[in-house]
Amino acid sequence: MKYLSYSARFPMILFALMLVGYGAHAAETDIANAPLASSSVDVVKPNVMFILDDSGSMAWDYSPDAAGNFDDDEYGSRSNHCNGMYYNPAVTYTPPVNADGTSFADASFTAALPNGLNAATSGSGGANNPVNLNNSYYFTYSGATKALGFTYNSSENVDTSTTFYKECDSDVGSNPGNGKFTKVTITTASAAALKTNFANWYSYYRTRILAMKTAAGRAFKAVGSSYRVGYSTISYTGTDSGNAEFLKIADFDVTQKASFYTKLYNAVPSGGTPLRAALSKAGRIYAGKLLTGTDDPVQYSCQQNFTILSTDGYWNGDAGYQLDGTTDVGNQDATELRPMYDGTVVTNVSYTTATVTFSGSSNTLVSGIVVNGTQIMSGSINDSSNSNTVASRTAALISKNGYTATVSGNVVTIKAPTALGAITYTPVVTKTGGMTATATAFSTAPSVVTSGGVSNSLADVAAYYYNTDLRTTALGNCTGALGGSADVCENNVLGSGLDNKGSQHMTTFTLGLGLNGLLQYSEDYLGGGSADYEAIKNATKDWPVPEADKPTAVDDLWHAAVNGRGSYFSAQTPDTLIKGITKVLTSAKAREGSGVAAATSNLEPVAGDNFLFLAMYRTVFWDGDLEAKTIDPSTGAIADTASWSAQTKLDTRVTATADTRTIYTYSGLVADTNKLKPFTWARLTEDEQAYFNSMCAPTVRLSQCSDSIGGPNLTTIQRGLIPGENLLKFIRGQNAYEDQAGNANPIYRDREHVLGDMIGSQPVYVKAPPFVYVDANYDAYKTHQKDRLGMVYVAANDGMLHAFDATIGQADSGTEKWAYIPPMVLPNLYKLADKNYPANHQYYVDGAPTVGDICPNAGLITPTTCTKNEWKTILVGGLNAGGKGYYALDITDPGNPKALWNFTDANDVDLGYSYGNPVITKRLDGTWVVVFTSGYNNHTGSGDGEGHLYVLNADTGVLLSKLDTNVGDTTTPSGLAKINAWIDSLSDNTAKRFYGGDLLGNVWRFDPDDRIAPTGNKVTLLAELGNVSPIGTQSVTIKPELTEVASAGVSYPVVNVATGRYLGISDLTNTSIQSIYSLKDNLTETGLGKVRTAGVLVQQTLTTSADGSTRTTSSNAVDWASKSGWYMDLNPGNKSPGERVNVDMQQQLGLLTVAGNVPKNDACTPGGYAWIYSLDFKTGQFVEGATGNVAGRRQAGLVAGMKTLKLNTGKTVTLITDTGGTITVMDDPSSNPGSGNGARRVSWRELIAD
């Protein structure tokens, strides 16, 4: 619990970077609209190889294969219910697009080209001459079976005995089809839209190859040069880009895109379906085995390599090969975990063999072959003078006693049955004629091999090229396309989700044309939508054994995507196919990360109360998750597997048209005594409903309302569906109108998960009240609430504060109890539905909530105490970049929250973006208050840009005091954000004063109760940070840490701060020197001035070890009587340029833990790295007893936040959460198990003596 009465792709961002010093920041503070740590300046473009199935079956105008049985005079041939390729009146057939994004013309109903992608005709009677479609027709189906609902028999053939098959196979007018199908005829008199749609289907989608090419072209329309794309057909085994069937992977610029479209649209179907070999070729290309030098697709070690394998489903041909190009891949998933492991037990029998070689040209007749007295031939051959013929005829007659034979040229290979046991005999050939018959002995004893699964499946190929490190020193392929010293073998591939392997690998996505295997497919199979897939995961079903040209090959296509850690899409409509390809390309850009420290259920974990809560986000999709994991109370180790996932549980609470969620927003009605109302259309006011209306109006519009060329061109009906209650239901998580396959009106963006991204909001765990206040009746309140339901509160950028059940060990753990939408974010919620949201992320409720206990009666003019029933637990939260405001809730009863108040820029124009950390505390008169600052960019509108401290009544939200720094203006706003309160006693949460720093490099002391002389001097500039010459400001964006240092019998109040900003794009390339400061406050009206002036502070210096992994400090003495503290510059020797402190420090037991983040702009470090410093905060030196005097350690990844825990061994550790979501457990160098010092939530200061 974080109680602040104590302290303890598509491309996301287009970078327009300028080398700007912190001192040069002016006007509006640059704040990015997406997490900076998930971006890099040198964007690594993912490689995508698109493989087109150009087999002969792709020319067919029917699907599945069994639909070819339906004659023209039968219902099934012209009904989309029986023949998936035939015209579907429920589908809008959009023309394909050119490489430049412009659209083909609609096909002509009276002159439709059979191949609309190639307008060239062949003269009279030519294959592509225009066709008049007048009097064309189709059948609609009204029976009980779903579309393409064929079943398969034990031979894996379509069961022709089912009623549905017979309905489809019925002659028109005959039973059982009669009465189930209705004929619709299209003539020149039909509606223009119907004629155009049918003509577009005929010219652009009628056959499998046309549908695949048109859909692929439309899907790649939006793909630009931020991707590297290549192309190959499955039949072409070479890698010559001069061939019409291959295009090497390169930046998808105008030239590459034009070549891609030309080759795609000109592909001609013929031959077999060697999917396994084609996928192997792609893997070998990524391994640098087929293309080298500048043709090598791999430029960076961290580059992602994707293959999209498109097909009509049934593979055949050669098995896949390993990297050497000759060895079969074998069984690659036998040792994988489910659902990759196929689980099927297959018995492979290995026979002993012998050979007989015939040579010569004399007429010869073979009458028998005897093995150990047993005749194995069933008769005599006809004589021949050709040795190959003699061998072939002989092999055909070897069939007695279980023996079999194969032939190759003039050599017969005889297989002995396993029942005979060990055979060492040499076959004896009986013949007449002069031809020689040379026999060899049977070589080995027979053996039976039983293994899990089958070998050389498509799934095995995908598994091999995912699990095999494709770039290693041993393979000699560590130099990629960029040449030079760039090492592409380092195992740092960027990934997310299931595709998280660090070594170079190929990720496989597969696309099928809606054909069914034996398994029942669902587009949402990863989310539990397929019972068969769930059964495979849970070991109650195995992947079917695949066979060439059988339905099980379709299941193998699905299995290949699972093994390749991609996704499988079975597309029965063009839009489904397009969405499948688009999702693949979107996934390539997505990154998972964390923006804050993890929360814990207890800072001294014990069995049963040892949970960690980690908030995560995923870019591009902009969804999130809250995971609960256990902490080992003895070691601090974090469990690999989550105990629960809030994302997973929340997904089960919504359907297409309904949900079971409890969502509130603020109510100003007297009748709503808890000031909350359900977030439903009926309960919104007219003004609030207006926020969800007119989303296609000229002034406020979603991107899908665009009328531009190539825009979505929504129908009038769809434009009418976008606003209003439908949009509100989308915000609630319902997906009936999302851009998903099967939705008739896909008007909103597609979401894979309901829970939004959590970037700046640290979770807070709340259960029994933890404080030790001596206020009247507080102990009774604690006793009354000791069994309160454990909850985790976290804000998200879906516009809501979420309240999750965190009861230890209960089935409901991780379930959302309720959610709250602060009223100030309502006006912008419509943007969440924008189809272009992946590139236009917005912040909503992004601030970390603060929780504390208050007595609302205290401090009144006639003050009274609170009874146990009057004490409250309240939650206060800001929005960060989501808006200018704070909200407060009463969460005393976690199942029945109450709204208390809201405070926004409408209440005070000087309030900016609420990046401050609300502090819940008491004033001198006993009034419980919430204190926060004016935040960032408070210069707009009528704001003055100065720094302000607000003091509000904690229960009512009434503004009690507003203190002004008088620094900052509308040109250069102050940027006062995080603060801390000085509190003397754990038992009395009364704040004596507050401290905070701003973006201008000022550290301030605020005295709202006028405790420090002289009277009336409520704001004091304690220190000015930054260089004296040349002048350079050092911004403060973190919360100060407060302590008291005793020296020579005198105690000195000390403020610890560090500098650095990481807010906007312009911050990424800033390399100004940043520093850590420890500042003495003399508690006078005069501050310390420019503290870097010689003689004010003692300077400590950092030194980096030779191997660059550790740092130590100087040991300069600090005399607190004569000096005002100490400081230390980061980036020693320019070894870590750009190093800055932008996450809150940790202060425990005399130890100051500081994370110096170093943003990196190079290709394979999307965030950067960090230095973790462990310092004695009395001196700024390494901690006494630290091994090797080490004060700093290099940490992979930028640090998002830190949390210090005390283990049951007495040792303290710091949990370091990086921006990739990884948590590192670091032993604190000052841990002393025998000291007896507790790692409690520390007071706002600590007493440190000599």
Short mmCIF file of C-alpha atoms in Angstrom, two decimals, residues 76-397:
data_model
loop_
_atom_site.label_atom_id
_atom_site.label_comp_id
_atom_site.label_asym_id
_atom_site.label_seq_id
_atom_site.Cartn_x
_atom_site.Cartn_y
_atom_site.Cartn_z
CA GLY A 76 -23.83 -26.22 -53.17
CA SER A 77 -21.84 -24.85 -56.10
CA ARG A 78 -23.45 -21.39 -55.87
CA SER A 79 -24.08 -21.07 -52.16
CA ASN A 80 -21.47 -19.54 -49.89
CA HIS A 81 -22.80 -21.78 -47.13
CA CYS A 82 -21.50 -24.84 -48.99
CA ASN A 83 -18.77 -23.27 -51.13
CA GLY A 84 -16.76 -20.74 -49.20
CA MET A 85 -15.40 -19.10 -52.33
CA TYR A 86 -18.78 -18.28 -53.82
CA TYR A 87 -20.46 -14.90 -53.51
CA ASN A 88 -21.58 -14.00 -49.99
CA PRO A 89 -24.25 -11.27 -49.95
CA ALA A 90 -23.29 -10.36 -46.37
CA VAL A 91 -19.80 -9.34 -47.46
CA THR A 92 -18.84 -6.05 -49.09
CA TYR A 93 -16.29 -6.88 -51.78
CA THR A 94 -13.96 -3.92 -51.94
CA PRO A 95 -11.71 -3.55 -55.00
CA PRO A 96 -7.99 -4.17 -54.54
CA VAL A 97 -5.47 -1.36 -54.24
CA ASN A 98 -2.42 -0.35 -56.21
CA ALA A 99 1.01 -0.03 -54.69
CA ASP A 100 0.46 3.71 -54.21
CA GLY A 101 -2.70 3.07 -52.20
CA THR A 102 -5.16 4.10 -54.85
CA SER A 103 -8.06 1.78 -55.45
CA PHE A 104 -8.85 -0.30 -58.49
CA ALA A 105 -12.09 0.64 -60.17
CA ASP A 106 -15.23 -1.26 -59.31
CA ALA A 107 -15.71 -4.15 -61.71
CA SER A 108 -18.32 -3.79 -64.44
CA PHE A 109 -21.37 -6.00 -64.05
CA THR A 110 -21.77 -6.31 -67.80
CA ALA A 111 -18.05 -6.59 -68.60
CA ALA A 112 -16.36 -8.20 -65.61
CA LEU A 113 -12.85 -9.56 -66.05
CA PRO A 114 -12.30 -13.11 -64.80
CA ASN A 115 -8.95 -11.88 -63.44
CA GLY A 116 -9.46 -8.29 -62.41
CA LEU A 117 -5.90 -8.03 -61.11
CA ASN A 118 -4.52 -8.43 -64.61
CA ALA A 119 -6.53 -6.38 -67.06
CA ALA A 120 -4.70 -7.71 -70.12
CA THR A 121 -7.07 -9.69 -72.34
CA SER A 122 -6.29 -12.44 -74.77
CA GLY A 123 -8.55 -11.62 -77.69
CA SER A 124 -11.65 -13.47 -78.68
CA GLY A 125 -12.20 -16.42 -76.41
CA GLY A 126 -9.24 -15.43 -74.23
CA ALA A 127 -9.05 -16.48 -70.63
CA ASN A 128 -9.49 -12.91 -69.39
CA ASN A 129 -12.11 -11.58 -71.77
CA PRO A 130 -14.91 -9.55 -70.18
CA VAL A 131 -17.97 -11.47 -69.03
CA ASN A 132 -21.56 -10.19 -68.87
CA LEU A 133 -22.85 -11.25 -65.45
CA ASN A 134 -26.50 -10.60 -66.24
CA ASN A 135 -28.78 -13.33 -64.80
CA SER A 136 -26.09 -14.56 -62.41
CA TYR A 137 -27.49 -16.00 -59.24
CA TYR A 138 -26.65 -17.32 -55.79
CA PHE A 139 -28.44 -19.32 -53.13
CA THR A 140 -29.02 -18.26 -49.54
CA TYR A 141 -29.33 -20.99 -46.92
CA SER A 142 -31.97 -21.20 -44.17
CA GLY A 143 -31.10 -24.60 -42.69
CA ALA A 144 -29.74 -25.38 -39.25
CA THR A 145 -26.06 -25.99 -40.06
CA LYS A 146 -23.43 -23.27 -39.84
CA ALA A 147 -21.54 -22.22 -42.95
CA LEU A 148 -19.12 -24.87 -44.20
CA GLY A 149 -20.27 -27.14 -41.39
CA PHE A 150 -18.93 -30.29 -42.97
CA THR A 151 -17.73 -33.15 -40.80
CA TYR A 152 -15.00 -35.67 -41.50
CA ASN A 153 -14.97 -39.44 -41.26
CA SER A 154 -12.22 -41.68 -39.93
CA SER A 155 -10.44 -41.50 -43.29
CA GLU A 156 -10.33 -37.72 -42.95
CA ASN A 157 -12.62 -37.26 -45.92
CA VAL A 158 -15.77 -35.17 -45.83
CA ASP A 159 -18.60 -37.31 -44.55
CA THR A 160 -21.01 -37.44 -47.46
CA SER A 161 -23.70 -39.12 -45.40
CA THR A 162 -24.55 -36.05 -43.30
CA THR A 163 -27.73 -34.12 -43.95
CA PHE A 164 -25.84 -30.92 -44.60
CA TYR A 165 -23.64 -32.49 -47.26
CA LYS A 166 -26.66 -33.98 -48.93
CA GLU A 167 -28.42 -30.61 -48.84
CA CYS A 168 -25.49 -29.00 -50.61
CA ASP A 169 -25.20 -31.91 -53.06
CA SER A 170 -28.88 -31.81 -54.01
CA ASP A 171 -29.93 -30.96 -57.53
CA VAL A 172 -31.78 -27.67 -57.62
CA GLY A 173 -35.40 -28.39 -56.77
CA SER A 174 -34.72 -31.77 -55.17
CA ASN A 175 -34.58 -32.88 -51.55
CA PRO A 176 -33.11 -32.55 -49.02
CA GLY A 177 -31.88 -29.18 -50.33
CA ASN A 178 -35.24 -28.05 -51.56
CA GLY A 179 -36.73 -25.62 -49.06
CA LYS A 180 -33.34 -24.91 -47.48
CA PHE A 181 -32.00 -22.74 -50.28
CA THR A 182 -33.46 -19.63 -51.90
CA LYS A 183 -32.33 -18.50 -55.32
CA VAL A 184 -31.46 -14.82 -55.83
CA THR A 185 -30.98 -13.72 -59.43
CA ILE A 186 -29.04 -10.57 -60.30
CA THR A 187 -29.95 -8.83 -63.52
CA THR A 188 -29.19 -5.50 -65.11
CA ALA A 189 -32.35 -4.26 -63.42
CA SER A 190 -31.06 -5.10 -59.93
CA ALA A 191 -29.86 -2.47 -57.48
CA ALA A 192 -26.59 -0.86 -58.53
CA ALA A 193 -24.88 -1.71 -55.23
CA LEU A 194 -25.78 -5.40 -55.60
CA LYS A 195 -24.51 -5.54 -59.16
CA THR A 196 -21.25 -3.81 -58.26
CA ASN A 197 -20.67 -6.04 -55.25
CA PHE A 198 -21.24 -9.19 -57.28
CA ALA A 199 -18.99 -7.95 -60.08
CA ASN A 200 -16.22 -7.09 -57.59
CA TRP A 201 -16.48 -10.58 -56.14
CA TYR A 202 -16.27 -12.11 -59.60
CA SER A 203 -13.24 -10.12 -60.75
CA TYR A 204 -11.28 -9.85 -57.51
CA TYR A 205 -12.31 -12.65 -55.11
CA ARG A 206 -13.85 -15.54 -57.09
CA THR A 207 -10.92 -17.94 -56.77
CA ARG A 208 -8.65 -18.76 -53.89
CA ILE A 209 -5.68 -17.01 -55.47
CA LEU A 210 -7.69 -13.89 -56.35
CA ALA A 211 -9.04 -13.62 -52.81
CA MET A 212 -5.60 -14.08 -51.24
CA LYS A 213 -3.90 -11.59 -53.55
CA THR A 214 -6.60 -8.95 -53.20
CA ALA A 215 -6.70 -9.27 -49.43
CA ALA A 216 -2.92 -9.19 -49.14
CA GLY A 217 -2.74 -6.10 -51.31
CA ARG A 218 -5.32 -4.32 -49.21
CA ALA A 219 -3.61 -5.36 -45.96
CA PHE A 220 -0.20 -4.07 -47.08
CA LYS A 221 -1.67 -0.76 -48.21
CA ALA A 222 -0.97 0.95 -44.88
CA VAL A 223 2.48 -0.61 -44.51
CA GLY A 224 5.32 1.78 -45.22
CA SER A 225 9.05 2.06 -44.96
CA SER A 226 9.01 1.42 -41.20
CA TYR A 227 8.88 -2.26 -42.20
CA ARG A 228 11.17 -4.39 -44.33
CA VAL A 229 9.16 -6.70 -46.54
CA GLY A 230 9.97 -9.52 -48.94
CA TYR A 231 7.97 -11.90 -51.08
CA SER A 232 8.16 -15.48 -52.28
CA THR A 233 5.84 -18.05 -53.72
CA ILE A 234 5.87 -21.51 -52.17
CA SER A 235 6.88 -23.13 -55.44
CA TYR A 236 10.01 -21.06 -56.09
CA THR A 237 13.04 -22.54 -54.38
CA GLY A 238 15.51 -19.83 -55.36
CA THR A 239 16.36 -16.37 -54.05
CA ASP A 240 16.80 -14.33 -57.22
CA SER A 241 14.90 -11.06 -56.98
CA GLY A 242 15.02 -10.89 -60.74
CA ASN A 243 12.59 -13.79 -60.78
CA ALA A 244 8.89 -12.96 -60.84
CA GLU A 245 8.33 -15.23 -57.83
CA PHE A 246 10.78 -13.75 -55.34
CA LEU A 247 11.68 -10.39 -53.83
CA LYS A 248 14.40 -10.08 -51.23
CA ILE A 249 13.53 -8.37 -47.94
CA ALA A 250 14.21 -4.65 -48.03
CA ASP A 251 12.79 -1.38 -46.74
CA PHE A 252 9.18 -1.19 -47.89
CA ASP A 253 9.73 2.09 -49.69
CA VAL A 254 7.98 3.19 -52.89
CA THR A 255 10.23 1.08 -55.12
CA GLN A 256 10.08 -2.07 -52.99
CA LYS A 257 6.34 -1.72 -52.57
CA ALA A 258 5.80 -1.41 -56.32
CA SER A 259 7.83 -4.55 -56.94
CA PHE A 260 5.96 -6.39 -54.21
CA TYR A 261 2.56 -5.57 -55.67
CA THR A 262 3.62 -6.40 -59.20
CA LYS A 263 4.89 -9.85 -58.25
CA LEU A 264 1.99 -10.52 -55.93
CA TYR A 265 -0.69 -9.65 -58.48
CA ASN A 266 1.03 -11.48 -61.33
CA ALA A 267 1.43 -14.81 -59.53
CA VAL A 268 0.10 -17.78 -61.50
CA PRO A 269 -1.10 -20.87 -59.60
CA SER A 270 0.26 -24.29 -60.60
CA GLY A 271 1.91 -27.35 -59.07
CA GLY A 272 1.90 -28.78 -55.58
CA THR A 273 1.86 -27.27 -52.08
CA PRO A 274 5.37 -27.60 -50.56
CA LEU A 275 4.64 -25.46 -47.50
CA ARG A 276 7.24 -27.15 -45.31
CA ALA A 277 10.08 -26.51 -47.73
CA ALA A 278 8.91 -22.94 -48.35
CA LEU A 279 8.87 -22.16 -44.64
CA SER A 280 12.31 -23.72 -44.27
CA LYS A 281 13.61 -21.48 -47.03
CA ALA A 282 12.44 -18.41 -45.15
CA GLY A 283 14.20 -19.61 -42.00
CA ARG A 284 17.43 -20.24 -43.89
CA ILE A 285 17.21 -16.75 -45.40
CA TYR A 286 17.00 -15.26 -41.91
CA ALA A 287 20.00 -17.37 -40.92
CA GLY A 288 22.08 -15.86 -43.72
CA LYS A 289 22.40 -19.23 -45.45
CA LEU A 290 20.83 -18.25 -48.76
CA LEU A 291 21.45 -14.50 -49.00
CA THR A 292 24.55 -12.75 -47.70
CA GLY A 293 26.13 -9.33 -47.73
CA THR A 294 23.74 -6.47 -48.39
CA ASP A 295 21.10 -8.99 -49.49
CA ASP A 296 21.08 -10.49 -45.99
CA PRO A 297 17.79 -9.35 -44.38
CA VAL A 298 19.25 -9.12 -40.86
CA GLN A 299 20.72 -5.71 -40.07
CA TYR A 300 20.66 -5.75 -36.27
CA SER A 301 20.95 -8.42 -33.62
CA CYS A 302 17.70 -7.28 -32.02
CA GLN A 303 15.72 -7.33 -35.25
CA GLN A 304 12.52 -9.33 -35.36
CA ASN A 305 12.08 -11.76 -38.24
CA PHE A 306 8.54 -12.68 -39.24
CA THR A 307 7.16 -14.98 -41.88
CA ILE A 308 3.54 -14.89 -43.01
CA LEU A 309 2.69 -18.18 -44.69
CA SER A 310 -0.52 -17.97 -46.71
CA THR A 311 -2.18 -21.07 -48.11
CA ASP A 312 -5.44 -22.79 -48.90
CA GLY A 313 -4.49 -25.31 -46.24
CA TYR A 314 -3.45 -28.73 -47.53
CA TRP A 315 0.32 -29.18 -47.76
CA ASN A 316 2.29 -31.85 -49.60
CA GLY A 317 5.75 -32.13 -51.12
CA ASP A 318 9.18 -32.18 -49.50
CA ALA A 319 9.72 -32.13 -45.76
CA GLY A 320 11.28 -29.07 -44.19
CA TYR A 321 15.03 -28.77 -43.83
CA GLN A 322 17.37 -27.68 -41.09
CA LEU A 323 19.94 -24.92 -41.57
CA ASP A 324 22.23 -27.17 -43.61
CA GLY A 325 19.54 -27.48 -46.28
CA THR A 326 19.67 -31.28 -46.42
CA THR A 327 18.73 -32.68 -43.01
CA ASP A 328 15.02 -33.05 -42.28
CA VAL A 329 13.84 -31.04 -39.29
CA GLY A 330 12.62 -34.18 -37.55
CA ASN A 331 10.48 -34.05 -34.43
CA GLN A 332 11.01 -30.61 -32.91
CA ASP A 333 8.13 -30.34 -30.47
CA ALA A 334 8.58 -33.65 -28.63
CA THR A 335 10.06 -31.85 -25.60
CA GLU A 336 8.05 -28.64 -25.84
CA LEU A 337 5.43 -27.69 -23.30
CA ARG A 338 1.79 -27.60 -24.25
CA PRO A 339 0.23 -26.28 -26.39
CA MET A 340 3.32 -26.64 -28.60
CA TYR A 341 3.87 -30.33 -27.73
CA ASP A 342 1.76 -32.42 -30.10
CA GLY A 343 1.35 -35.21 -27.57
CA THR A 344 0.56 -37.95 -30.06
CA VAL A 345 2.32 -41.26 -29.43
CA VAL A 346 3.49 -42.73 -32.71
CA THR A 347 5.23 -46.07 -33.14
CA ASN A 348 7.91 -46.01 -35.79
CA VAL A 349 9.09 -49.44 -36.93
CA SER A 350 12.59 -49.69 -38.28
CA TYR A 351 13.00 -52.72 -40.60
CA THR A 352 16.20 -54.48 -41.45
CA THR A 353 17.07 -54.23 -45.12
CA ALA A 354 19.07 -55.95 -47.82
CA THR A 355 19.57 -55.07 -51.47
CA VAL A 356 19.70 -56.97 -54.75
CA THR A 357 21.38 -55.21 -57.66
CA PHE A 358 20.75 -56.39 -61.23
CA SER A 359 23.34 -55.66 -63.92
CA GLY A 360 23.92 -56.70 -67.52
CA SER A 361 21.78 -56.66 -70.67
CA SER A 362 20.94 -60.34 -71.20
CA ASN A 363 17.31 -61.49 -71.15
CA THR A 364 16.69 -62.64 -67.57
CA LEU A 365 13.77 -64.15 -65.70
CA VAL A 366 13.64 -64.10 -61.88
CA SER A 367 11.57 -66.91 -60.41
CA GLY A 368 12.28 -66.60 -56.71
CA ILE A 369 14.19 -65.03 -53.83
CA VAL A 370 14.81 -67.12 -50.72
CA VAL A 371 15.77 -65.79 -47.29
CA ASN A 372 16.91 -68.52 -44.90
CA GLY A 373 14.79 -71.06 -46.73
CA THR A 374 11.70 -68.87 -47.01
CA GLN A 375 10.42 -67.90 -50.43
CA ILE A 376 9.50 -64.21 -50.39
CA MET A 377 8.34 -63.84 -54.01
CA SER A 378 4.78 -64.60 -55.00
CA GLY A 379 5.56 -65.64 -58.58
CA SER A 380 7.95 -65.26 -61.54
CA ILE A 381 8.53 -62.16 -63.57
CA ASN A 382 8.39 -61.86 -67.34
CA ASP A 383 11.87 -61.85 -68.74
CA SER A 384 13.59 -58.67 -69.89
CA SER A 385 17.01 -57.53 -71.01
CA ASN A 386 16.67 -54.19 -69.14
CA SER A 387 18.10 -54.35 -65.60
CA ASN A 388 15.78 -51.59 -64.37
CA THR A 389 12.77 -53.47 -65.67
CA VAL A 390 13.91 -56.73 -64.10
CA ALA A 391 14.43 -54.94 -60.77
CA SER A 392 11.02 -53.25 -60.93
CA ARG A 393 9.16 -56.45 -61.80
CA THR A 394 10.97 -58.35 -59.09
CA ALA A 395 10.21 -55.80 -56.40
CA ALA A 396 6.52 -55.86 -57.32
CA LEU A 397 6.33 -59.61 -56.53
#
